[in-house]
Amino acid sequence: MTKRHRPQNHRQSHPKTTPRPRKRNSRTAKFNPQSTSGATISTISAEALQSRVFPPLRYAVEGYLAEGVTLLAGKPKIGKSWMALDFAMAVATGDLALGSVRCRQGPVLYCALEDNHRRLKRRMSQLYGDVEHWPPGLHFATQVRRLGDGLVDDLRDWIEAHRPKLVIIDTFAGVRPQSRREGYDADYAALSPLQEMAGQMGVAILVIHHLRKMQGDDPFDMISGTTGLTGAVDAAFVLHRGKQGVTLYGRGREIEEMEQAVEFVGGMWKVLGDADEVRRSDERSAILEVLDGADEPMGPKEIANALGWKTDNVKQLLFKMHKDGEIQKRGRGRYCAADET
């Protein structure tokens, strides 16, 4: 057996003698600000921003629903869908929302994902049966694709075709991405594409959602899910029923923070006014009613017992009512209605 002949210029490679590429020193390597794709950070100077002219912000419901995404959350059966339908009809007809807010007329898409056509007709007949023609600009959908599965593209096409002023998704559970991901990032990622599209298209989108069972000091802490949901939207409302009635809490980038007392009568929501003022007026009326029915002036403890309130709270309110001339003082710590002699 003979050895295979090798050329004279052949050199045997060896791990120790094979040249290796030099290591990149991350500390001394020069930083290249341009990415491999050629993209750089896009900026606008303060001077250029000062000269930019933007169109005025458009509202579907003035002071409540501006272009962008708004979240409306409440406990089951509190009347969220009735409020959403009130918004839809007010915009589609150019009528009043919440009993007092005049809306500019425009098309509306209502995605009623927990209803069917029969239930929608029954609800519409209950509220607007006396109207000869229901608005042709109000459109209903009972089935849509989910976010992350084509809904944003579907909505974009519909908006381009119909140019609506308002789109309603009732409820978020019907379009929420079916994913095992949870937490802030997942909640934020679920709604942020919808928010981005709404801003680009200049349309107001209202998303109906639920509250969690546990109570919170801040009404917005009761919204089901993480703060990723409220972080992704432009505004959020909470419809909450407490001991003193129903309050609509609102907070957002383009709306004034609000706490409004609202009332649900015959399937319609009406704003009664600022919650503190309305509650204060109700409390004063209750005290006046007790004093009117009394045979003699009463003290704070007696009034508190009659109403089931705390004595300290009654004392404070009596002091303010006396200062405002609503009640009169008879002796030390005894009160009666102002018109009594």
Tab-separated table of C-alpha atoms in Angstrom:
chain	number	residue	atom	x	y	z
A	1	MET	CA	0.000	0.000	0.000
A	2	THR	CA	1.530	3.285	-1.036
A	3	LYS	CA	0.987	6.732	0.490
A	4	ARG	CA	-1.089	9.223	-1.491
A	5	HIS	CA	1.136	11.843	-3.111
A	6	ARG	CA	0.589	15.396	-1.813
A	7	PRO	CA	1.581	18.541	-3.646
A	8	GLN	CA	4.659	20.239	-2.280
A	9	ASN	CA	2.796	23.485	-1.605
A	10	HIS	CA	0.107	21.764	0.473
A	11	ARG	CA	-0.023	22.915	4.101
A	12	GLN	CA	-1.896	20.939	6.686
A	13	SER	CA	-4.452	23.002	8.562
A	14	HIS	CA	-4.273	22.928	12.304
A	15	PRO	CA	-6.665	24.408	14.847
A	16	LYS	CA	-3.847	26.261	16.564
A	17	THR	CA	-2.473	27.803	13.377
A	18	THR	CA	-5.750	28.555	11.508
A	19	PRO	CA	-6.351	32.321	11.558
A	20	ARG	CA	-9.542	33.437	13.315
A	21	PRO	CA	-11.504	36.638	12.837
A	22	ARG	CA	-10.680	39.339	15.320
A	23	LYS	CA	-13.142	39.758	18.173
A	24	ARG	CA	-15.208	42.922	18.210
A	25	ASN	CA	-14.557	44.961	21.290
A	26	SER	CA	-17.937	46.288	22.357
A	27	ARG	CA	-16.302	48.951	24.494
A	28	THR	CA	-14.100	50.469	21.789
A	29	ALA	CA	-16.137	49.697	18.648
A	30	LYS	CA	-17.497	52.779	16.917
A	31	PHE	CA	-21.321	53.162	17.098
A	32	ASN	CA	-23.116	53.341	13.785
A	33	PRO	CA	-26.326	55.368	14.293
A	34	GLN	CA	-27.898	53.994	11.108
A	35	SER	CA	-29.604	50.613	11.264
A	36	THR	CA	-28.968	47.868	8.746
A	37	SER	CA	-32.241	48.778	7.031
A	38	GLY	CA	-31.124	52.358	6.546
A	39	ALA	CA	-33.828	53.762	8.872
A	40	THR	CA	-33.006	56.596	11.264
A	41	ILE	CA	-34.907	58.392	14.020
A	42	SER	CA	-37.411	60.807	12.492
A	43	THR	CA	-37.818	64.104	14.342
A	44	ILE	CA	-39.521	67.464	14.042
A	45	SER	CA	-38.006	70.627	15.457
A	46	ALA	CA	-39.900	72.813	17.897
A	47	GLU	CA	-39.770	75.624	15.314
A	48	ALA	CA	-41.321	73.429	12.630
A	49	LEU	CA	-43.932	72.122	15.061
A	50	GLN	CA	-44.895	75.683	15.944
A	51	SER	CA	-45.762	76.402	12.303
A	52	ARG	CA	-47.787	73.222	11.762
A	53	VAL	CA	-51.540	73.704	11.432
A	54	PHE	CA	-53.741	70.794	12.537
A	55	PRO	CA	-57.468	70.432	11.874
A	56	PRO	CA	-59.687	70.783	14.949
A	57	LEU	CA	-60.351	67.629	16.933
A	58	ARG	CA	-63.552	65.938	15.786
A	59	TYR	CA	-66.121	64.654	18.253
A	60	ALA	CA	-68.865	62.123	17.632
A	61	VAL	CA	-70.447	63.211	20.938
A	62	GLU	CA	-69.118	66.564	22.118
A	63	GLY	CA	-67.184	66.288	25.370
A	64	TYR	CA	-67.516	62.492	25.461
A	65	LEU	CA	-66.470	60.626	22.316
A	66	ALA	CA	-63.591	62.154	20.352
A	67	GLU	CA	-61.700	60.622	17.441
A	68	GLY	CA	-59.649	57.724	18.769
A	69	VAL	CA	-60.665	54.804	20.978
A	70	THR	CA	-62.818	55.227	24.078
A	71	LEU	CA	-63.477	52.449	26.593
A	72	LEU	CA	-66.826	52.304	28.421
A	73	ALA	CA	-66.855	49.813	31.298
A	74	GLY	CA	-69.569	48.800	33.738
A	75	LYS	CA	-71.012	45.878	35.650
A	76	PRO	CA	-73.249	43.413	33.761
A	77	LYS	CA	-76.850	44.582	33.257
A	78	ILE	CA	-76.135	48.151	34.389
A	79	GLY	CA	-77.122	49.501	30.969
A	80	LYS	CA	-73.881	49.913	28.990
A	81	SER	CA	-75.489	48.722	25.747
A	82	TRP	CA	-78.430	51.082	26.230
A	83	MET	CA	-75.990	53.982	26.577
A	84	ALA	CA	-74.102	52.815	23.479
A	85	LEU	CA	-77.352	52.644	21.494
A	86	ASP	CA	-78.252	56.131	22.715
A	87	PHE	CA	-74.917	57.407	21.367
A	88	ALA	CA	-75.481	55.570	18.086
A	89	MET	CA	-78.979	56.954	17.482
A	90	ALA	CA	-78.013	60.480	18.532
A	91	VAL	CA	-75.160	60.567	16.004
A	92	ALA	CA	-77.110	58.807	13.225
A	93	THR	CA	-80.025	61.265	13.562
A	94	GLY	CA	-78.165	64.387	14.688
A	95	ASP	CA	-80.242	64.390	17.872
A	96	LEU	CA	-79.450	64.610	21.605
A	97	ALA	CA	-77.232	62.119	23.446
A	98	LEU	CA	-77.672	61.585	27.187
A	99	GLY	CA	-80.679	63.879	27.004
A	100	SER	CA	-78.690	67.082	26.509
A	101	VAL	CA	-75.706	66.803	24.110
A	102	ARG	CA	-76.462	67.790	20.511
A	103	CYS	CA	-74.573	65.620	17.974
A	104	ARG	CA	-73.541	66.279	14.389
A	105	GLN	CA	-75.229	63.777	12.103
A	106	GLY	CA	-73.188	61.047	10.435
A	107	PRO	CA	-73.107	57.302	9.688
A	108	VAL	CA	-72.606	54.855	12.572
A	109	LEU	CA	-71.486	51.231	12.718
A	110	TYR	CA	-72.731	49.342	15.781
A	111	CYS	CA	-71.088	45.919	16.227
A	112	ALA	CA	-73.596	44.324	18.608
A	113	LEU	CA	-71.721	41.073	19.183
A	114	GLU	CA	-73.911	39.808	22.031
A	115	ASP	CA	-77.190	40.385	20.160
A	116	ASN	CA	-79.087	39.084	17.143
A	117	HIS	CA	-81.348	40.882	14.694
A	118	ARG	CA	-84.525	39.987	16.594
A	119	ARG	CA	-83.213	41.412	19.872
A	120	LEU	CA	-81.907	44.532	18.164
A	121	LYS	CA	-85.281	45.204	16.545
A	122	ARG	CA	-87.078	44.713	19.865
A	123	ARG	CA	-84.749	47.165	21.604
A	124	MET	CA	-85.048	49.711	18.796
A	125	SER	CA	-88.852	49.360	18.787
A	126	GLN	CA	-88.962	49.915	22.552
A	127	LEU	CA	-87.039	53.173	22.284
A	128	TYR	CA	-87.853	54.516	18.815
A	129	GLY	CA	-90.995	52.717	17.723
A	130	ASP	CA	-92.828	56.017	17.227
A	131	VAL	CA	-90.244	57.168	14.681
A	132	GLU	CA	-91.583	56.625	11.174
A	133	HIS	CA	-88.230	55.725	9.641
A	134	TRP	CA	-85.216	54.492	11.519
A	135	PRO	CA	-82.022	56.177	10.281
A	136	PRO	CA	-80.486	54.534	7.183
A	137	GLY	CA	-77.064	55.697	8.364
A	138	LEU	CA	-77.136	53.427	11.422
A	139	HIS	CA	-75.665	50.021	10.503
A	140	PHE	CA	-75.597	46.911	12.694
A	141	ALA	CA	-73.222	43.941	12.614
A	142	THR	CA	-73.633	40.928	14.885
A	143	GLN	CA	-70.488	39.055	13.802
A	144	VAL	CA	-67.000	40.384	13.067
A	145	ARG	CA	-63.487	38.997	13.066
A	146	ARG	CA	-61.260	39.405	16.101
A	147	LEU	CA	-58.449	41.848	16.692
A	148	GLY	CA	-55.269	40.298	15.370
A	149	ASP	CA	-57.323	38.210	12.956
A	150	GLY	CA	-58.329	40.857	10.410
A	151	LEU	CA	-60.766	43.142	12.266
A	152	VAL	CA	-58.638	46.277	11.928
A	153	ASP	CA	-58.375	45.791	8.158
A	154	ASP	CA	-62.116	45.090	7.913
A	155	LEU	CA	-62.935	48.240	9.865
A	156	ARG	CA	-60.525	50.300	7.775
A	157	ASP	CA	-62.280	49.158	4.575
A	158	TRP	CA	-65.730	49.879	6.037
A	159	ILE	CA	-64.672	53.314	7.273
A	160	GLU	CA	-63.205	54.220	3.873
A	161	ALA	CA	-66.452	53.166	2.182
A	162	HIS	CA	-68.963	54.800	4.570
A	163	ARG	CA	-67.028	57.559	6.381
A	164	PRO	CA	-68.768	57.048	9.751
A	165	LYS	CA	-68.495	59.437	12.683
A	166	LEU	CA	-68.795	56.626	15.221
A	167	VAL	CA	-68.006	52.906	15.445
A	168	ILE	CA	-69.173	50.886	18.462
A	169	ILE	CA	-67.815	47.476	19.487
A	170	ASP	CA	-70.066	45.783	22.043
A	171	THR	CA	-68.269	44.056	23.717
A	172	PHE	CA	-64.459	43.878	23.822
A	173	ALA	CA	-64.712	40.192	24.779
A	174	GLY	CA	-66.166	39.495	21.339
A	175	VAL	CA	-63.099	40.817	19.512
A	176	ARG	CA	-60.325	40.225	22.036
A	177	PRO	CA	-57.437	38.231	20.519
A	178	GLN	CA	-57.586	34.557	21.425
A	179	SER	CA	-54.158	34.217	22.935
A	180	ARG	CA	-52.664	32.672	26.043
A	181	ARG	CA	-50.683	35.818	26.664
A	182	GLU	CA	-51.744	37.787	29.712
A	183	GLY	CA	-50.660	40.902	31.526
A	184	TYR	CA	-50.077	44.543	30.693
A	185	ASP	CA	-48.243	43.935	27.398
A	186	ALA	CA	-50.958	41.630	26.082
A	187	ASP	CA	-53.768	44.044	27.006
A	188	TYR	CA	-51.940	47.009	25.505
A	189	ALA	CA	-51.115	45.105	22.315
A	190	ALA	CA	-54.762	44.049	21.944
A	191	LEU	CA	-56.135	47.591	21.611
A	192	SER	CA	-53.190	49.648	20.353
A	193	PRO	CA	-53.650	48.677	16.637
A	194	LEU	CA	-57.293	49.761	16.873
A	195	GLN	CA	-56.277	53.036	18.522
A	196	GLU	CA	-53.651	53.701	15.861
A	197	MET	CA	-56.105	53.043	13.044
A	198	ALA	CA	-58.783	55.270	14.641
A	199	GLY	CA	-56.322	58.142	14.847
A	200	GLN	CA	-55.243	57.693	11.229
A	201	MET	CA	-58.835	57.540	9.970
A	202	GLY	CA	-60.120	60.335	12.228
A	203	VAL	CA	-63.033	58.294	13.591
A	204	ALA	CA	-64.371	57.786	17.109
A	205	ILE	CA	-64.490	54.153	18.236
A	206	LEU	CA	-66.322	53.166	21.422
A	207	VAL	CA	-65.453	49.780	22.987
A	208	ILE	CA	-67.782	48.347	25.637
A	209	HIS	CA	-66.122	46.392	28.446
A	210	HIS	CA	-66.805	44.978	31.915
A	211	LEU	CA	-65.756	45.766	35.471
A	212	ARG	CA	-64.148	43.236	37.783
A	213	LYS	CA	-66.039	42.079	40.882
A	214	MET	CA	-63.695	43.537	43.472
A	215	GLN	CA	-64.114	47.190	44.452
A	216	GLY	CA	-61.418	49.866	44.219
A	217	ASP	CA	-60.777	53.343	45.575
A	218	ASP	CA	-60.355	54.594	42.019
A	219	PRO	CA	-63.281	53.574	39.751
A	220	PHE	CA	-60.857	53.006	36.871
A	221	ASP	CA	-59.023	50.360	38.915
A	222	MET	CA	-62.190	48.250	38.656
A	223	ILE	CA	-61.924	47.866	34.864
A	224	SER	CA	-61.431	44.194	34.058
A	225	GLY	CA	-57.884	43.411	32.959
A	226	THR	CA	-54.688	45.362	33.519
A	227	THR	CA	-53.947	49.057	33.124
A	228	GLY	CA	-52.674	48.125	29.659
A	229	LEU	CA	-56.250	48.571	28.401
A	230	THR	CA	-56.673	52.094	29.738
A	231	GLY	CA	-53.118	52.897	28.670
A	232	ALA	CA	-53.824	51.949	25.062
A	233	VAL	CA	-57.023	53.984	24.628
A	234	ASP	CA	-57.545	57.727	24.356
A	235	ALA	CA	-60.286	57.928	26.995
A	236	ALA	CA	-62.111	55.692	29.437
A	237	PHE	CA	-65.503	55.859	31.139
A	238	VAL	CA	-66.780	53.852	34.084
A	239	LEU	CA	-70.504	53.478	34.728
A	240	HIS	CA	-70.825	52.586	38.414
A	241	ARG	CA	-73.783	52.168	40.726
A	242	GLY	CA	-73.158	53.208	44.334
A	243	LYS	CA	-75.236	53.921	47.416
A	244	GLN	CA	-76.128	57.373	46.108
A	245	GLY	CA	-77.062	56.340	42.593
A	246	VAL	CA	-75.265	55.815	39.278
A	247	THR	CA	-72.190	57.858	38.392
A	248	LEU	CA	-70.446	58.162	35.034
A	249	TYR	CA	-66.723	58.699	35.569
A	250	GLY	CA	-64.671	59.946	32.615
A	251	ARG	CA	-60.957	60.466	32.078
A	252	GLY	CA	-58.914	60.886	28.900
A	253	ARG	CA	-56.451	62.790	26.770
A	254	GLU	CA	-59.027	64.919	24.949
A	255	ILE	CA	-61.882	65.168	27.461
A	256	GLU	CA	-62.296	66.921	30.784
A	257	GLU	CA	-62.173	64.589	33.773
A	258	MET	CA	-65.715	64.162	35.006
A	259	GLU	CA	-67.942	62.606	37.637
A	260	GLN	CA	-71.524	62.974	36.492
A	261	ALA	CA	-74.687	61.761	38.127
A	262	VAL	CA	-76.775	59.906	35.536
A	263	GLU	CA	-80.247	58.406	35.570
A	264	PHE	CA	-81.686	55.508	33.562
A	265	VAL	CA	-85.379	55.970	32.735
A	266	GLY	CA	-87.315	53.994	30.151
A	267	GLY	CA	-84.192	52.689	28.445
A	268	MET	CA	-82.623	56.150	28.106
A	269	TRP	CA	-79.692	57.614	30.032
A	270	LYS	CA	-79.781	61.256	31.134
A	271	VAL	CA	-77.074	63.368	32.731
A	272	LEU	CA	-78.349	65.049	35.894
A	273	GLY	CA	-75.258	67.174	36.465
A	274	ASP	CA	-72.011	67.165	38.391
A	275	ALA	CA	-72.162	64.230	40.800
A	276	ASP	CA	-71.063	66.170	43.883
A	277	GLU	CA	-73.581	68.924	43.288
A	278	VAL	CA	-76.424	66.518	42.569
A	279	ARG	CA	-75.665	64.365	45.626
A	280	ARG	CA	-75.317	67.468	47.788
A	281	SER	CA	-78.657	68.750	46.531
A	282	ASP	CA	-80.278	65.367	47.236
A	283	GLU	CA	-78.830	65.297	50.754
A	284	ARG	CA	-80.041	68.813	51.501
A	285	SER	CA	-83.484	67.953	50.184
A	286	ALA	CA	-83.587	64.923	52.488
A	287	ILE	CA	-82.708	67.053	55.525
A	288	LEU	CA	-85.307	69.676	54.600
A	289	GLU	CA	-87.919	66.943	54.261
A	290	VAL	CA	-87.140	65.671	57.766
A	291	LEU	CA	-87.266	69.205	59.243
A	292	ASP	CA	-90.550	69.985	57.435
A	293	GLY	CA	-92.146	66.907	58.964
A	294	ALA	CA	-90.947	67.651	62.493
A	295	ASP	CA	-93.148	69.346	65.123
A	296	GLU	CA	-90.190	71.176	66.642
A	297	PRO	CA	-86.569	72.064	65.783
A	298	MET	CA	-84.216	69.107	65.632
A	299	GLY	CA	-80.575	68.508	66.475
A	300	PRO	CA	-77.933	66.842	64.255
A	301	LYS	CA	-78.147	63.494	66.061
A	302	GLU	CA	-81.922	63.324	65.677
A	303	ILE	CA	-81.685	64.142	61.981
A	304	ALA	CA	-78.903	61.600	61.491
A	305	ASN	CA	-80.972	58.885	63.202
A	306	ALA	CA	-83.977	59.697	61.031
A	307	LEU	CA	-81.916	59.407	57.838
A	308	GLY	CA	-79.524	56.646	58.888
A	309	TRP	CA	-76.517	58.912	58.320
A	310	LYS	CA	-73.420	59.678	60.346
A	311	THR	CA	-73.887	62.523	62.829
A	312	ASP	CA	-70.625	64.254	61.869
A	313	ASN	CA	-71.670	64.380	58.225
A	314	VAL	CA	-75.040	65.872	59.169
A	315	LYS	CA	-73.349	68.508	61.340
A	316	GLN	CA	-71.161	69.654	58.459
A	317	LEU	CA	-74.088	69.833	56.052
A	318	LEU	CA	-76.282	71.688	58.562
A	319	PHE	CA	-73.557	74.291	59.002
A	320	LYS	CA	-73.400	74.864	55.228
A	321	MET	CA	-77.191	74.929	54.857
A	322	HIS	CA	-77.508	77.476	57.663
A	323	LYS	CA	-74.815	79.623	56.045
A	324	ASP	CA	-76.682	79.463	52.710
A	325	GLY	CA	-79.957	80.437	54.377
A	326	GLU	CA	-81.733	77.147	53.699
A	327	ILE	CA	-82.430	76.471	57.386
A	328	GLN	CA	-82.716	78.503	60.568
A	329	LYS	CA	-81.190	77.952	63.987
A	330	ARG	CA	-83.470	77.720	67.014
A	331	GLY	CA	-81.510	77.662	70.214
A	332	ARG	CA	-78.223	75.847	70.635
A	333	GLY	CA	-77.716	73.202	67.964
A	334	ARG	CA	-81.420	73.044	66.974
A	335	TYR	CA	-82.587	73.633	63.419
A	336	CYS	CA	-85.779	74.146	61.467
A	337	ALA	CA	-86.725	75.006	57.901
A	338	ALA	CA	-85.973	78.600	56.873
A	339	ASP	CA	-89.620	79.506	56.228
A	340	GLU	CA	-90.766	78.582	59.753
A	341	THR	CA	-91.410	81.412	62.241
